[in-house]
CSV table of C-alpha atoms in Angstrom, one decimal:
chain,number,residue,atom,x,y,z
A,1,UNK,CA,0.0,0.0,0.0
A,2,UNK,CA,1.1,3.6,-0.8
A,3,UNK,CA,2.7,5.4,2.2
A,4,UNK,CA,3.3,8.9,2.2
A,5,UNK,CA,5.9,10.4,4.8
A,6,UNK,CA,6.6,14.5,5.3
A,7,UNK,CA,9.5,16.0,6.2
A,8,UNK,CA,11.9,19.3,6.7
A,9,UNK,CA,9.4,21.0,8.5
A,10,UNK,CA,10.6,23.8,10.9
A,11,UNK,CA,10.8,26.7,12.5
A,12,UNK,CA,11.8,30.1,10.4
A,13,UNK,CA,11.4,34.1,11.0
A,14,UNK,CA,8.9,35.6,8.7
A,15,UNK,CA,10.6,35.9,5.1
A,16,UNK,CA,12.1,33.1,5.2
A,17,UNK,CA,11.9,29.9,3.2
A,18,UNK,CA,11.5,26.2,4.4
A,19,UNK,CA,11.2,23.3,1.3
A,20,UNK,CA,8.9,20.3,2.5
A,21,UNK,CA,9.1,16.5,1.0
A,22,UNK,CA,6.5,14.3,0.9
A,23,UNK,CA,8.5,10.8,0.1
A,24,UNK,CA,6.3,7.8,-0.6
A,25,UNK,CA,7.1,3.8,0.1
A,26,UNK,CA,5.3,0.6,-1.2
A,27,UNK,CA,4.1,1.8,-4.6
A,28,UNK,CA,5.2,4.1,-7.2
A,29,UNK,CA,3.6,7.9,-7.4
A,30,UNK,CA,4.0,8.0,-11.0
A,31,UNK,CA,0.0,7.0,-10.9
A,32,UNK,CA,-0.8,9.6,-8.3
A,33,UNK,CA,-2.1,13.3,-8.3
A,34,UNK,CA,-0.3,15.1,-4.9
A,35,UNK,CA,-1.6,17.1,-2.9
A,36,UNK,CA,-0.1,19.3,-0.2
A,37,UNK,CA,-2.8,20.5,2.9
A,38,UNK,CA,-2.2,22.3,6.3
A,39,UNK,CA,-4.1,22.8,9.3
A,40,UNK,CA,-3.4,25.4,11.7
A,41,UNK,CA,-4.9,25.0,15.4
A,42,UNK,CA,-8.5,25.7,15.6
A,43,UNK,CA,-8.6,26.3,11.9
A,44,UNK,CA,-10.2,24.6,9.6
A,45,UNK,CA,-8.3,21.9,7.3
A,46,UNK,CA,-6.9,23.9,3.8
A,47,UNK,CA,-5.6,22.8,0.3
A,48,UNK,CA,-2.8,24.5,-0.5
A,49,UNK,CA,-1.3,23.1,-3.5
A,50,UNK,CA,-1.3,20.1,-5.7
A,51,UNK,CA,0.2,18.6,-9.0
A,52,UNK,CA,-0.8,16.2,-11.7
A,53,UNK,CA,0.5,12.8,-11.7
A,54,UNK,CA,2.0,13.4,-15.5
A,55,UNK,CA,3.5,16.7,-14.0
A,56,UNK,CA,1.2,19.3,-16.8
A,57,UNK,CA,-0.3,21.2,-14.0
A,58,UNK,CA,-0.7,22.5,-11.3
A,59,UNK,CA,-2.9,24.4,-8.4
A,60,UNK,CA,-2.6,26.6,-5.9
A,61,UNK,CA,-4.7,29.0,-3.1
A,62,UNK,CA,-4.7,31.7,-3.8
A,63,UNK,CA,-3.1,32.7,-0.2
A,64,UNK,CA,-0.1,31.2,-1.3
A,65,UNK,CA,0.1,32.2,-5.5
A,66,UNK,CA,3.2,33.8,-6.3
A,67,UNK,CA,5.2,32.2,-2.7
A,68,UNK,CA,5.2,28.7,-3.0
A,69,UNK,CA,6.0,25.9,-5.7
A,70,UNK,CA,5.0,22.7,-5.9
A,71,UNK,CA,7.2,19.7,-8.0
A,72,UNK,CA,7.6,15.9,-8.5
A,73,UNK,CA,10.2,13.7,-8.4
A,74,UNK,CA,9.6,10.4,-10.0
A,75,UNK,CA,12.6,8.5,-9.8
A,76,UNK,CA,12.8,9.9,-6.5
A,77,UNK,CA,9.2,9.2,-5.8
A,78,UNK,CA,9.3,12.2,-3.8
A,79,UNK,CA,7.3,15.3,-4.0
A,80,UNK,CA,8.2,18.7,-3.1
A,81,UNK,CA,7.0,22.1,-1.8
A,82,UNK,CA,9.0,25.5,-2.0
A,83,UNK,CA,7.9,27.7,0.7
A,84,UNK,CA,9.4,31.7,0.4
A,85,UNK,CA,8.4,34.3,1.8
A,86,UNK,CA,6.5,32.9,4.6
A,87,UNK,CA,3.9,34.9,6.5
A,88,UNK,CA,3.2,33.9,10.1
A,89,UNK,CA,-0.5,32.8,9.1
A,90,UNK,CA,1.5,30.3,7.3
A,91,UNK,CA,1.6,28.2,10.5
A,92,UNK,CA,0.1,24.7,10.6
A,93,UNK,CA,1.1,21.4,9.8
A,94,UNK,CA,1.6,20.7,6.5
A,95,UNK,CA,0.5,17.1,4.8
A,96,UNK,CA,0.9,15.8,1.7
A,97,UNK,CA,-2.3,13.0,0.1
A,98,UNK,CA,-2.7,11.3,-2.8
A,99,UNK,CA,-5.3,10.5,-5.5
A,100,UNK,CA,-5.7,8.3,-8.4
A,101,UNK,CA,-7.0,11.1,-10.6
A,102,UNK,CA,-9.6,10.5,-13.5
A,103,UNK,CA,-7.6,12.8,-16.0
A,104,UNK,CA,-3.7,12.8,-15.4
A,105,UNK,CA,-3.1,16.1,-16.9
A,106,UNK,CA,-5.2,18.2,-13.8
A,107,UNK,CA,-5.3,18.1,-10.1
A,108,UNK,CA,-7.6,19.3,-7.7
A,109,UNK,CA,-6.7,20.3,-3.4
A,110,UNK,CA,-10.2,19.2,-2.1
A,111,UNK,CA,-9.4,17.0,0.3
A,112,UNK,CA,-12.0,14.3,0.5
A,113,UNK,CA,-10.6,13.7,-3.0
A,114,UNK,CA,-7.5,12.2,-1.6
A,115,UNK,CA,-7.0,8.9,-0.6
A,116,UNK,CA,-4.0,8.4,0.8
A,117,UNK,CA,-2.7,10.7,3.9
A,118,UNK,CA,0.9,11.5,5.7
A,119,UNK,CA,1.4,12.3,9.1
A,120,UNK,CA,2.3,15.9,8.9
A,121,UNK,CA,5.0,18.2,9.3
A,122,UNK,CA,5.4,21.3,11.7
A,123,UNK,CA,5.8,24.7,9.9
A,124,UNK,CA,6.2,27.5,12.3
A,125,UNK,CA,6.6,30.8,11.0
A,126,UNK,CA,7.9,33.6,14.0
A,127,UNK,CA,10.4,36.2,15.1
């Protein structure tokens, strides 16, 4: 079964710029749309970004257009998520998912589309 694990989560001052991998074990991602979601305490659960399985696209909130960038890594079977210029609202844990999308050329950062969860990473954001 697909596993997905998070990492290089941290703490950074306001401005700064933190990159966070979602690595996945037991199948290949090739076949999977990612997704990348936080959740901030006492807020609500929030799609942030996500990328096709072939790669052509991809989405993003529009709280984070213009900051972060999302990427794959097939051979590495590892996805990837740029953070710059990070706000404090940017807080939360981060988690990556995974869908087996209809059409491999779009994604979509709803997350009852996902199937597959990780555990989360810790992003805090604070002078």
């Amino acid at each position: 079964q697909l596993q997905l694990v998070e990492s290089g989560g941290g703490l950074v001052q306001p401005g700064g710029s933190l990159r966070v991998s979602c690595a996945a074990s037991g199948y290949t991602l090739d076949y999977y749309a990612i997704g990348w979601f936080r959740q901030a305490p006492g807020k609500d659960h929030e799609g942030v970004s996500c990328i096709s399985s072939s790669g052509d696209s991809t989405n993003y909130a529009d709280s984070v257009k213009g900051r972060f960038t999302i990427s794959r890594d097939n051979a590495k079977n590892t996805v990837y998520l740029q953070m710059n210029s990070l706000k404090p609202e940017d807080t939360a844990v981060y988690y990556c998912a995974a869908y087996l999308p209809s059409n491999i050329s779009i994604c979509v950062y709803r997350g009852y589309d996902y199937t597959y969860w990780g555990q989360g990473t810790q992003v805090t954001v604070s002078s």
